[in-house]
C-alpha cells in the first residue's frame, strides 16, 4: 500500500504532467505567503488596491464579465448509475466526463504556476471535519481559499495522518463559457472544475466539497451536510441555544446569521452569536442530539443590500482585510454597492466610469470574502471541535402569500416534509402558486450530490429511538398585504420569531394546531416596541384552506417526480396533511386564544 503522502504526490505529478505548469507551489497558508500572492496580483492587475486609509488590506478583484456566478447548467454529478444522481441533478457517465474535461486540462497551465492548496473543512482537530487538496492555477482562488478554509501546512499534516482527502482540480482555462464544466465524482471523492474563476465554481471547498461531495459522504457515513446557517441565541439567563436554518438565495441568510436583536431585547440581555452563514455539517452525538460545525472559516457574502440598516455586523467586518469581487468604487477608492448608502460611485464593477444606463454599478452577485472571526457577532464556539448542539432547524422561503410567518412541524417526519416541499419565488409573481415558485428542498436543489428521493430517506433515518432531534420550523419573512407591502419588518425583528421557537423547545409557549403545522398564539409572541399595520398580524398567520389544498396538490406532484426513490413515509405524511385539509373546510384563521399541544 502506498502511504497517503505517496498517493498524494503521485496525483500531483499526474496533474502536473497533464496541465504542464511552469512552476508548482505547495501552499503553507502563512501570512507571508498570502502577502506575496496579493503583491503579485496587484502587479498583474488581478487585484486593485482600495483606499488603504479607510479600508486597510482591502482589495478589489474584477472577474471576467462572462464569469460572474455559479452555472447550474454546467454543474454535473458523475455517478456510475444515472438514478443515483437523480432528477435533481445534471448527470454524466464518469468515464465520459473525465475524458471530456481532461481534454480541456491538457497543457492548460503552461506559462502559469500550479498551486497545491491543502485545506480542512471544519476545525483542524474536529472529528466532524474533512480535508481536501485543491490544485489550481488561480492565485485569486488561493487567496480566497486561505480566507474561507483552514488552509496550508496544518491541513496537510491532518491529511497525512488521516489518509484521506478530496481531490479537487481547478483551472481557470480560457474563462470561455463554452469551455466550462464543474464536475463531481462522489464515488471517487473527486472534483474537476474548468473555465471559471468565480465563487462556487472555483473555490472548490465550498459548494463542490462541503455540499455536493459532502452530502454524498454524509449519507454513507450517517451525518448531514446542509445548506444552513448556524446561530446561537443567548437569553437573559446566559443560556445559549443553537439554531440551524436553510433558505434559498435572496432570502437574507447572512443577515439572519448576524442578526442584531431589537433594542428591548438587547436591554434585557439577549445576544446573537454567529457560528456560520451558509453551510452546516451535523451528526448525532452520544446523547442523541445533533451537533453541528460550520465547515468554513470565512464568508463569501453578497454585497448589494448590505448596509448599516440591514446588517451592521457585516458592514463592520468589511472595513479591513477583505477581498471584494465585482463591487463598484467611489472616487476616493472605497468599495460601494447598491443599498450601501446614498453616494454615487465613480467606477462600476467592470471598471468603467459609472453610468446608470449600464445597469447597477456593483454586479448584483458581487461579493466580499472575509475571515469569519472578523464579524463582531462571531461565536468562539465556531472553533469547538465537538460542534454545537442544535435545538431547532428552520426552513424558509420567499412567499408573498399563502405561507404564515412561522409554523412548527408536529414531528420529525412532518419537518422533513416541510423541508422537502420548500419553495421560493424566483421572480416577482402575481400569484404564489404555479411556475413562478421554484421548489428548493432544504435549499439544496443546486447542492445535493445525489438523488433527492434518497436524500429525504436519509433525513428520515435520523428518527431513531434515543435520538433527541431538534424541533423543525418553517418561516416566511416575506408575506405581503393586499397593498403589496411586506407585513413583517424582518431583519432584527425576526428575533421575536426565534424567541417563540426557543420557547417551544423549552416548553414555555403553547401553540395552535392546524393541518399544516402549529402556529403561535398571539400572546406568546413578544411584540413590545413593534408597530405593525392594522390587520397585519391576522394576515401574517392566515391559513387559507382552498389555497393550501392547491399547494398540497402541487407538492404531491413535485414529490412524485422522485418516483420509486421517494420514501413511503414521506408520501404517507403528505397524504395525512391532504386529508386533514379536506376534513377542515376552513382551517384556523388565527385563533388567538385557542390552544393545542
Ligand atoms: O455565485 C457564486 O458563485 C456564489 S454562490 C454562494 C456563495 C456564498 C453563499 N451561498 C451561495 C449560494 O449560491 O447559495
Ligand atoms: Mn449558499
Coordinates of C-alpha atoms and ligand atoms in Angstrom, one line a residue:
X1 CA 0.0 0.0 0.0
X2 CA 1.5 3.4 -0.9
X3 CA 1.5 5.9 2.0
X4 CA -1.0 8.7 1.8
X5 CA 1.8 11.1 1.0
X6 CA 3.0 8.9 -1.9
X7 CA -0.6 8.7 -3.3
X8 CA -0.9 12.5 -3.0
X9 CA 2.5 13.1 -4.6
X10 CA 1.6 10.7 -7.4
X11 CA -1.7 12.5 -8.0
X12 CA 0.1 15.9 -8.1
X13 CA 2.7 14.5 -10.5
X14 CA -0.1 13.2 -12.8
X15 CA -1.9 16.5 -12.7
X16 CA 1.3 18.4 -13.5
X17 CA 2.1 16.1 -16.4
X18 CA -1.3 16.8 -17.9
X19 CA -1.6 20.5 -17.2
X20 CA 2.2 21.4 -17.7
X21 CA 2.6 24.4 -15.4
X22 CA 5.8 26.4 -15.4
X23 CA 6.0 26.2 -11.6
X24 CA 4.4 24.2 -8.8
X25 CA 3.9 25.9 -5.4
X26 CA 2.8 23.9 -2.3
X27 CA 0.8 26.4 -0.2
X28 CA 1.7 26.6 3.5
X29 CA -1.1 29.0 4.4
X30 CA 1.2 31.5 6.1
X31 CA 0.7 35.3 6.3
X32 CA 3.9 35.8 4.3
X33 CA 2.6 33.6 1.5
X34 CA -0.7 35.5 1.4
X35 CA 1.1 38.9 1.3
X36 CA 3.3 37.6 -1.6
X37 CA 0.2 36.4 -3.5
X38 CA -1.5 39.8 -3.0
X39 CA 1.6 41.7 -4.2
X40 CA 1.8 39.6 -7.3
X41 CA -1.9 40.1 -8.1
X42 CA -1.6 43.8 -7.5
X43 CA 1.3 43.7 -10.0
X44 CA -0.7 41.7 -12.7
X45 CA -3.9 43.7 -12.1
X46 CA -5.8 40.7 -10.8
X47 CA -6.3 42.8 -7.7
X48 CA -6.8 46.6 -7.3
X49 CA -5.9 48.3 -4.1
X50 CA -8.8 50.0 -2.3
X51 CA -8.5 53.1 0.0
X52 CA -5.9 51.8 2.5
X53 CA -6.6 54.6 5.0
X54 CA -10.3 53.7 5.4
X55 CA -10.1 50.0 4.3
X56 CA -6.7 48.6 5.3
X57 CA -5.6 45.5 3.4
X58 CA -8.8 45.6 1.3
X59 CA -8.6 44.8 -2.4
X60 CA -10.9 44.6 -5.4
X61 CA -11.0 41.8 -7.9
X62 CA -12.9 42.3 -11.2
X63 CA -13.8 39.0 -12.7
X64 CA -14.4 38.3 -16.4
X65 CA -17.8 39.9 -17.2
X66 CA -18.9 36.5 -18.5
X67 CA -17.9 34.7 -15.3
X68 CA -19.9 36.3 -12.5
X69 CA -21.9 33.4 -10.8
X70 CA -22.3 29.7 -10.4
X71 CA -23.6 28.0 -13.5
X72 CA -26.1 25.3 -12.7
X73 CA -26.4 24.0 -16.2
X74 CA -22.7 23.2 -16.4
X75 CA -22.6 21.6 -13.0
X76 CA -22.8 17.8 -13.1
X77 CA -22.8 14.8 -10.8
X78 CA -21.0 11.8 -12.4
X79 CA -22.1 8.5 -10.9
X80 CA -22.0 5.1 -12.5
X81 CA -25.8 4.8 -12.2
X82 CA -27.7 7.8 -13.5
X83 CA -30.5 7.2 -11.0
X84 CA -28.1 7.8 -8.1
X85 CA -27.7 11.4 -9.2
X86 CA -31.5 11.8 -9.5
X87 CA -33.7 14.1 -11.5
X88 CA -32.5 17.0 -9.3
X89 CA -29.0 16.9 -10.9
X90 CA -27.4 17.1 -14.3
X91 CA -25.7 13.7 -14.8
X92 CA -22.8 12.4 -16.9
X93 CA -21.2 9.0 -17.1
X94 CA -17.9 9.2 -15.1
X95 CA -15.7 7.9 -18.0
X96 CA -17.2 10.2 -20.5
X97 CA -16.9 13.2 -18.0
X98 CA -13.2 12.5 -17.3
X99 CA -12.5 12.3 -21.0
X100 CA -14.3 15.5 -21.8
X101 CA -12.7 17.6 -19.0
X102 CA -9.2 16.0 -19.1
X103 CA -9.0 17.1 -22.8
X104 CA -9.5 20.7 -21.6
X105 CA -6.9 20.3 -18.8
X106 CA -4.3 19.2 -21.4
X107 CA -1.5 21.8 -21.2
X108 CA -3.8 24.4 -19.7
X109 CA -1.3 25.6 -17.1
X110 CA 1.6 26.4 -19.4
X111 CA 3.0 29.8 -18.5
X112 CA 1.3 29.6 -15.1
X113 CA 2.0 28.5 -11.6
X114 CA 0.1 25.5 -10.3
X115 CA -0.8 25.9 -6.6
X116 CA -1.3 22.9 -4.4
X117 CA -3.7 24.0 -1.7
X118 CA -4.3 21.6 1.2
X119 CA -7.4 22.6 3.2
X120 CA -9.5 21.4 6.0
X121 CA -13.3 22.0 6.1
X122 CA -14.1 22.5 9.8
X123 CA -11.8 23.0 12.9
X124 CA -8.5 21.2 12.4
X125 CA -9.0 18.9 15.4
X126 CA -12.6 18.1 14.9
X127 CA -13.8 14.6 14.1
X128 CA -16.6 16.2 12.0
X129 CA -14.1 17.9 9.7
X130 CA -13.0 16.6 6.3
X131 CA -9.9 17.6 4.2
X132 CA -9.2 18.2 0.6
X133 CA -6.5 19.4 -1.7
X134 CA -7.4 21.9 -4.4
X135 CA -4.9 22.2 -7.3
X136 CA -5.5 25.5 -9.1
X137 CA -3.8 27.9 -11.4
X138 CA -5.6 30.9 -9.9
X139 CA -3.8 33.0 -7.3
X140 CA -7.2 34.7 -6.6
X141 CA -8.6 31.3 -5.7
X142 CA -5.7 30.5 -3.4
X143 CA -6.1 33.9 -1.6
X144 CA -9.9 33.2 -1.2
X145 CA -9.3 29.6 0.0
X146 CA -7.0 31.0 2.7
X147 CA -9.8 33.1 4.0
X148 CA -12.6 30.6 3.6
X149 CA -10.9 27.4 4.9
X150 CA -8.2 26.3 7.3
X151 CA -5.6 26.1 4.6
X152 CA -1.9 25.1 4.5
X153 CA 0.6 23.0 6.5
X154 CA -1.7 22.1 9.3
X155 CA -4.3 20.7 6.9
X156 CA -1.6 18.8 5.0
X157 CA -0.5 17.2 8.3
X158 CA -4.0 16.1 9.0
X159 CA -4.3 14.6 5.5
X160 CA -1.1 12.7 6.1
X161 CA -2.4 11.4 9.5
X162 CA -5.9 10.6 8.3
X163 CA -5.0 9.1 5.0
X164 CA -7.9 10.5 3.0
X165 CA -8.8 13.7 1.2
X166 CA -10.9 15.1 -1.6
X167 CA -9.1 15.6 -4.9
X168 CA -10.2 18.9 -6.3
X169 CA -8.7 20.0 -9.6
X170 CA -9.3 23.5 -11.0
X171 CA -8.1 25.7 -13.8
X172 CA -9.5 29.0 -15.0
X173 CA -8.7 27.8 -18.5
X174 CA -9.6 30.5 -21.0
X175 CA -12.6 31.7 -19.0
X176 CA -14.7 30.7 -22.0
X177 CA -18.3 29.9 -21.1
X178 CA -18.3 27.4 -24.0
X179 CA -15.4 25.5 -22.4
X180 CA -16.6 25.4 -18.8
X181 CA -17.6 22.4 -16.6
X182 CA -18.0 21.9 -12.8
X183 CA -17.9 18.1 -12.4
X184 CA -18.3 16.0 -9.2
X185 CA -17.3 12.3 -8.8
X186 CA -18.8 11.3 -5.5
X187 CA -17.7 7.6 -5.9
X188 CA -14.1 8.8 -6.3
X189 CA -14.2 11.7 -3.8
X190 CA -13.1 14.0 -6.7
X191 CA -14.0 17.3 -8.2
X192 CA -12.9 18.8 -11.6
X193 CA -13.7 22.4 -12.5
X194 CA -12.6 24.1 -15.7
X195 CA -13.1 27.5 -17.3
X196 CA -14.4 29.7 -14.4
X197 CA -12.6 31.6 -11.7
X198 CA -15.7 32.6 -9.8
X199 CA -17.0 31.7 -6.4
X200 CA -18.9 28.5 -6.1
X201 CA -17.4 27.3 -9.4
X202 CA -13.8 27.8 -8.3
X203 CA -13.5 27.8 -4.5
X204 CA -13.9 24.1 -4.5
X205 CA -14.0 23.7 -0.7
X206 CA -17.4 25.5 -0.6
X207 CA -20.3 24.2 -2.7
X208 CA -18.5 21.4 -4.5
X209 CA -16.8 19.8 -1.5
X210 CA -18.8 20.9 1.6
X211 CA -22.2 20.4 -0.1
X212 CA -22.2 18.2 -3.2
X213 CA -19.5 15.7 -2.3
X214 CA -20.1 16.3 1.4
X215 CA -23.8 15.4 1.2
X216 CA -23.0 12.1 -0.5
X217 CA -20.2 11.3 2.0
X218 CA -22.6 12.3 4.8
X219 CA -25.2 9.8 3.6
X220 CA -22.8 6.9 3.6
X221 CA -21.3 7.9 7.0
X222 CA -24.5 8.8 8.8
X223 CA -24.4 12.6 9.1
X224 CA -25.9 15.6 7.3
X225 CA -24.2 18.2 5.1
X226 CA -26.6 21.1 4.8
X227 CA -27.0 24.5 3.2
X228 CA -27.7 26.1 6.5
X229 CA -26.6 29.0 8.7
X230 CA -25.9 28.3 12.4
X231 CA -26.7 30.9 15.1
X232 CA -26.5 30.8 18.9
X233 CA -29.3 32.7 20.7
X234 CA -28.3 33.8 24.2
X235 CA -31.1 34.6 26.6
X236 CA -31.0 36.9 29.7
X237 CA -30.2 33.8 31.8
X238 CA -27.0 33.5 29.6
X239 CA -28.2 30.1 28.2
X240 CA -27.2 29.8 24.5
X241 CA -29.3 27.6 22.2
X242 CA -28.3 26.9 18.6
X243 CA -30.5 27.1 15.5
X244 CA -29.6 25.9 12.0
X245 CA -31.6 27.5 9.2
X246 CA -31.9 26.8 5.4
X247 CA -33.0 29.4 2.9
X248 CA -32.7 29.6 -0.8
X249 CA -30.6 32.6 -2.1
X250 CA -32.0 36.1 -1.8
X251 CA -33.8 35.3 1.5
X252 CA -31.4 37.1 3.9
X253 CA -29.4 34.2 5.2
X254 CA -26.3 36.2 6.1
X255 CA -28.4 38.9 7.7
X256 CA -30.2 36.3 9.9
X257 CA -26.8 34.7 10.8
X258 CA -25.6 38.1 12.0
X259 CA -28.9 39.5 13.4
X260 CA -28.8 42.3 15.9
X261 CA -31.8 42.0 18.3
X262 CA -34.3 44.9 18.8
X263 CA -33.3 47.4 21.5
X264 CA -35.7 46.0 24.1
X265 CA -34.2 42.5 23.7
X266 CA -30.6 44.0 23.9
X267 CA -31.6 45.8 27.1
X268 CA -32.9 42.5 28.6
X269 CA -29.6 40.8 27.8
X270 CA -30.4 38.8 24.6
X271 CA -27.4 38.3 22.2
X272 CA -27.0 36.5 18.8
X273 CA -23.8 34.6 18.1
X274 CA -22.8 33.7 14.5
X275 CA -21.4 30.2 14.0
X276 CA -21.9 30.1 10.2
X277 CA -23.8 31.8 7.4
X278 CA -24.0 29.2 4.7
X279 CA -23.1 25.6 5.4
X280 CA -23.7 23.3 8.4
X281 CA -22.4 19.7 9.0
X282 CA -24.4 17.9 11.7
X283 CA -24.1 14.5 13.2
X284 CA -25.7 12.7 16.2
X285 CA -23.7 12.9 19.4
X286 CA -23.7 10.2 22.1
X287 CA -26.6 11.9 23.9
X288 CA -28.8 11.7 20.8
X289 CA -28.7 15.4 19.9
X290 CA -27.4 16.7 16.6
X291 CA -24.1 18.5 16.9
X292 CA -23.1 21.0 14.1
X293 CA -19.9 22.6 12.8
X294 CA -19.5 25.3 10.2
X295 CA -17.0 23.7 7.8
X296 CA -16.0 27.2 6.6
X297 CA -13.7 29.7 8.2
X298 CA -14.9 32.8 6.2
X299 CA -17.9 34.4 4.5
X300 CA -18.3 34.8 0.7
X301 CA -21.3 37.1 1.0
X302 CA -23.4 39.1 -1.4
X303 CA -22.5 42.8 -1.2
X304 CA -25.6 44.5 -2.7
X305 CA -28.2 45.2 0.0
X306 CA -25.7 45.0 2.9
X307 CA -26.0 48.3 4.9
X308 CA -26.0 49.8 8.4
X309 CA -29.7 49.1 8.5
X310 CA -29.8 45.5 7.1
X311 CA -26.6 44.1 8.6
X312 CA -24.4 46.4 10.8
X313 CA -22.3 43.4 11.8
X314 CA -21.4 42.6 8.2
X315 CA -20.6 46.2 7.5
X316 CA -18.3 46.4 10.5
X317 CA -16.3 43.3 9.5
X318 CA -15.8 44.6 5.9
X319 CA -13.7 47.6 6.9
X320 CA -10.4 45.7 6.8
X321 CA -8.7 42.6 5.4
X322 CA -11.4 41.9 2.8
X323 CA -11.3 40.9 -0.8
X324 CA -14.2 42.4 -2.7
X325 CA -15.2 41.0 -6.1
X326 CA -17.2 42.9 -8.7
X327 CA -18.3 45.8 -6.5
X328 CA -18.2 49.5 -7.6
X329 CA -15.7 52.0 -6.3
X330 CA -16.2 55.6 -5.1
X331 CA -14.0 58.5 -6.2
X332 CA -11.9 58.1 -3.0
X333 CA -11.3 54.4 -3.7
X334 CA -13.8 52.9 -1.3
X335 CA -15.9 49.8 -2.2
X336 CA -19.5 50.6 -3.0
X337 CA -22.7 48.7 -3.9
X338 CA -26.4 49.3 -4.4
X339 CA -28.2 49.6 -1.0
X340 CA -25.0 50.7 0.9
X341 CA -25.6 54.4 1.1
X342 CA -26.7 57.5 -1.0
X343 CA -23.3 58.1 -2.6
X344 CA -22.7 57.8 -6.3
X345 CA -19.8 55.6 -7.3
X346 CA -17.1 56.7 -9.7
X347 CA -16.4 53.3 -11.3
X348 CA -18.7 50.4 -11.9
X349 CA -17.9 46.7 -11.4
X350 CA -16.2 46.5 -14.8
X351 CA -14.0 49.5 -14.1
X352 CA -15.9 51.7 -16.4
X353 CA -17.0 55.3 -15.5
X354 CA -20.3 54.7 -13.7
X355 CA -23.3 55.3 -16.0
X356 CA -26.7 54.3 -14.7
X357 CA -27.6 53.4 -18.3
X358 CA -25.2 50.5 -18.0
X359 CA -27.2 48.9 -15.1
X360 CA -26.3 48.6 -11.5
X361 CA -22.8 49.9 -10.5
X362 CA -22.0 46.8 -8.5
X363 CA -22.8 43.4 -10.1
X364 CA -25.9 42.0 -8.4
X365 CA -23.8 38.9 -7.4
X366 CA -20.8 41.0 -6.3
X367 CA -19.2 39.5 -3.2
X368 CA -17.0 40.0 -0.2
X369 CA -14.6 37.4 1.1
X370 CA -13.7 37.9 4.8
X371 CA -12.5 35.9 7.7
X372 CA -15.5 34.7 9.9
X373 CA -13.8 35.9 13.1
X374 CA -13.9 39.5 11.9
X375 CA -17.6 39.6 12.5
X376 CA -18.5 41.3 15.8
X377 CA -21.1 38.6 16.5
X378 CA -18.7 35.7 15.7
X379 CA -19.0 32.9 18.1
X380 CA -15.9 31.3 19.5
X381 CA -17.9 28.1 19.5
X382 CA -17.2 28.0 15.8
X383 CA -13.9 26.6 16.8
X384 CA -15.3 23.9 19.1
X385 CA -14.2 20.5 17.8
X386 CA -17.3 18.8 19.0
X387 CA -19.7 21.3 17.3
X388 CA -22.7 23.0 18.9
X389 CA -25.9 21.1 19.8
X390 CA -28.8 22.1 17.5
X391 CA -32.2 22.8 19.2
X392 CA -34.2 24.0 16.2
X393 CA -34.0 23.6 12.5
X394 CA -35.6 26.3 10.4
X395 CA -36.7 26.1 6.8
X396 CA -37.8 29.2 4.9
X397 CA -38.6 30.7 1.5
X398 CA -39.8 33.9 -0.1
X399 CA -43.5 33.7 -0.5
X400 CA -45.7 36.8 -1.0
X401 CA -48.8 35.0 0.1
X402 CA -50.1 31.6 1.4
X403 CA -47.3 30.8 3.9
X404 CA -47.6 32.0 7.5
X405 CA -44.8 33.9 9.3
X406 CA -43.9 30.8 11.3
X407 CA -45.2 27.3 11.8
X408 CA -43.8 24.3 13.7
X409 CA -43.8 20.8 12.4
X410 CA -45.7 18.3 14.6
X411 CA -42.8 15.8 14.5
X412 CA -39.6 14.9 12.6
X413 CA -41.4 13.3 9.6
X414 CA -43.6 16.3 9.2
X415 CA -40.5 18.5 9.5
X416 CA -38.7 16.6 6.7
X417 CA -41.8 17.0 4.5
X418 CA -41.8 20.8 5.3
X419 CA -38.2 20.9 4.2
X420 CA -38.8 18.7 1.1
X421 CA -41.7 21.0 0.0
X422 CA -39.9 24.3 0.5
X423 CA -40.2 26.8 -2.3
X424 CA -39.3 30.3 -3.0
X425 CA -40.3 33.0 -5.6
X426 CA -38.0 33.1 -8.5
X427 CA -39.4 36.4 -9.7
X428 CA -42.0 38.9 -8.6
X429 CA -45.0 36.8 -9.1
X430 CA -48.7 37.8 -9.5
X431 CA -49.8 34.6 -7.7
X432 CA -47.9 32.4 -5.4
X433 CA -48.9 29.0 -6.8
X434 CA -47.5 27.7 -10.0
X435 CA -44.5 28.2 -12.2
X436 CA -43.1 31.4 -10.6
X437 CA -42.3 29.5 -7.4
X438 CA -39.3 27.2 -7.6
X439 CA -39.3 24.1 -5.3
X440 CA -36.0 24.0 -3.5
X441 CA -36.0 21.2 -0.9
X442 CA -34.0 22.1 2.2
X443 CA -32.4 24.9 -0.1
X444 CA -30.3 22.1 -1.5
X445 CA -31.6 22.0 -5.1
X446 CA -28.3 23.2 -6.6
X447 CA -26.2 21.4 -4.0
X448 CA -27.4 17.9 -3.2
X449 CA -24.9 15.5 -4.7
X450 CA -27.3 12.6 -5.0
X451 CA -31.0 11.7 -5.7
X452 CA -33.4 13.8 -3.6
X453 CA -35.5 10.7 -3.0
X454 CA -32.6 9.0 -1.2
X455 CA -31.8 12.3 0.5
X456 CA -35.3 12.6 2.0
X457 CA -34.9 8.9 3.2
X458 CA -31.6 9.8 4.7
X459 CA -33.2 12.7 6.7
X460 CA -36.0 10.4 7.9
X461 CA -33.5 7.8 9.0
X462 CA -32.3 10.0 11.9
X463 CA -35.7 9.4 13.7
X464 CA -34.5 6.5 15.9
X465 CA -35.2 5.6 19.5
X466 CA -32.9 7.5 21.8
X467 CA -32.5 10.4 19.4
X468 CA -33.3 13.9 20.8
X469 CA -33.9 15.6 17.4
X470 CA -34.3 19.3 17.0
X471 CA -37.8 20.8 16.6
X472 CA -38.4 21.8 13.0
X473 CA -40.0 25.1 11.9
X474 CA -40.9 26.9 8.7
X475 CA -40.7 30.7 8.3
X476 CA -41.7 33.2 5.7
X477 CA -40.5 36.8 6.4
X478 CA -41.8 38.0 3.0
X479 CA -45.6 37.7 3.1
X480 CA -47.3 40.8 1.6
X481 CA -50.6 42.6 2.3
X482 CA -53.2 43.5 -0.3
X483 CA -51.3 46.8 -0.8
X484 CA -48.2 44.9 -1.9
X485 CA -46.2 45.9 1.2
X486 CA -44.4 43.5 3.4
X487 CA -46.4 42.6 6.5
X488 CA -43.4 41.8 8.7
X489 CA -40.4 44.2 9.2
X490 CA -37.9 41.3 9.2
X491 CA -34.2 41.8 10.0
X492 CA -33.6 42.3 13.8
X493 CA -37.3 41.8 14.5
X494 CA -37.0 38.2 13.3
X495 CA -35.6 37.7 16.8
X496 CA -39.2 37.7 18.0
X497 CA -40.0 34.7 16.0
X498 CA -36.7 33.0 17.1
X499 CA -37.7 33.6 20.7
X500 CA -41.1 31.9 20.1
X501 CA -39.3 28.9 18.6
X502 CA -37.0 28.5 21.5
X503 CA -39.9 28.8 23.9
X504 CA -41.4 25.9 22.1
X505 CA -38.2 24.0 22.5
X506 CA -38.2 24.6 26.3
X507 CA -42.0 24.1 26.6
X508 CA -42.6 27.7 27.6
X509 CA -45.1 28.5 24.9
X510 CA -48.3 27.0 23.7
X511 CA -49.4 26.7 20.0
X512 CA -52.4 26.4 17.8
X513 CA -52.7 23.1 15.9
X514 CA -53.6 23.4 12.2
X515 CA -53.4 20.8 9.4
X516 CA -50.2 22.5 8.1
X517 CA -48.4 22.8 11.4
X518 CA -48.5 24.5 14.8
X519 CA -48.9 28.3 14.8
X520 CA -48.1 30.7 17.6
X521 CA -50.7 32.2 19.9
X522 CA -50.5 36.0 19.7
X523 CA -49.9 36.3 23.4
X524 CA -46.8 34.1 23.1
X525 CA -45.1 36.4 20.6
X526 CA -43.1 39.3 22.1
X527 CA -44.3 42.3 20.1
X528 CA -43.1 45.0 22.5
X529 CA -42.0 48.1 20.7
X530 CA -43.1 46.8 17.3
X531 CA -45.6 48.7 15.2
X532 CA -47.4 46.6 12.7
X533 CA -50.0 47.9 10.2
X534 CA -53.7 47.3 11.1
X535 CA -54.6 43.7 10.4
X536 CA -51.0 42.7 9.7
X537 CA -50.9 40.1 12.4
X538 CA -54.0 38.3 11.3
X539 CA -52.8 38.5 7.7
X540 CA -49.4 37.1 8.6
X541 CA -51.0 34.0 10.2
X542 CA -54.0 33.5 7.9
X543 CA -54.2 29.9 6.7
X544 CA -56.5 29.7 3.6
X545 CA -57.9 26.2 3.2
X546 CA -58.5 26.4 -0.5
X547 CA -55.1 27.8 -1.3
X548 CA -53.4 25.2 0.9
X549 CA -55.3 22.4 -0.8
X550 CA -53.9 23.7 -4.1
X551 CA -50.4 24.0 -2.6
X552 CA -50.5 20.4 -1.3
X553 CA -51.6 19.2 -4.7
X554 CA -48.6 21.0 -6.3
X555 CA -46.3 19.5 -3.6
X556 CA -47.7 16.0 -4.2
X557 CA -47.0 16.3 -7.9
X558 CA -43.5 17.6 -7.2
X559 CA -42.7 14.7 -4.8
X560 CA -44.0 12.2 -7.4
X561 CA -41.2 13.3 -9.7
X562 CA -38.8 11.3 -7.5
X563 CA -40.7 8.1 -8.4
X564 CA -39.7 4.9 -6.6
X565 CA -37.0 6.6 -4.6
X566 CA -39.5 8.7 -2.8
X567 CA -39.8 7.2 0.8
X568 CA -43.2 5.8 1.5
X569 CA -43.2 7.5 4.9
X570 CA -43.0 10.9 3.2
X571 CA -45.8 10.0 0.8
X572 CA -47.9 8.9 3.8
X573 CA -47.2 12.1 5.7
X574 CA -48.2 14.1 2.6
X575 CA -51.4 12.1 2.4
X576 CA -52.1 12.8 6.1
X577 CA -51.9 16.5 5.5
X578 CA -54.1 16.4 2.4
X579 CA -56.8 14.5 4.3
X580 CA -56.6 16.9 7.3
X581 CA -57.1 19.8 4.9
X582 CA -60.1 18.1 3.3
X583 CA -61.6 17.4 6.7
X584 CA -61.4 21.1 7.7
X585 CA -63.4 23.4 5.5
X586 CA -61.5 26.4 6.7
X587 CA -58.6 25.7 8.9
X588 CA -57.6 28.0 11.7
X589 CA -57.8 31.6 10.6
X590 CA -55.7 32.9 13.6
X591 CA -57.5 31.5 16.7
X592 CA -56.0 33.9 19.1
X593 CA -56.9 32.1 22.3
X594 CA -57.4 28.5 21.3
X595 CA -54.5 26.3 22.3
X596 CA -53.3 22.8 21.4
X597 CA -50.4 20.6 22.3
Ligands
LIG1 O1 -22.3 32.8 -7.4 C1 -21.5 32.2 -6.7 O2 -20.5 31.5 -7.1 C2 -21.6 32.2 -5.2 S1 -22.9 31.3 -4.7 C3 -23.0 31.4 -3.0 C4 -21.9 32.0 -2.3 C5 -22.0 32.1 -0.9 C6 -23.1 31.5 -0.3 N1 -24.1 30.9 -0.9 C7 -24.1 30.9 -2.3 C8 -25.3 30.2 -2.9 O3 -25.4 30.3 -4.1 O4 -26.0 29.6 -2.2
LIG2 MN1 -25.4 29.5 -0.1

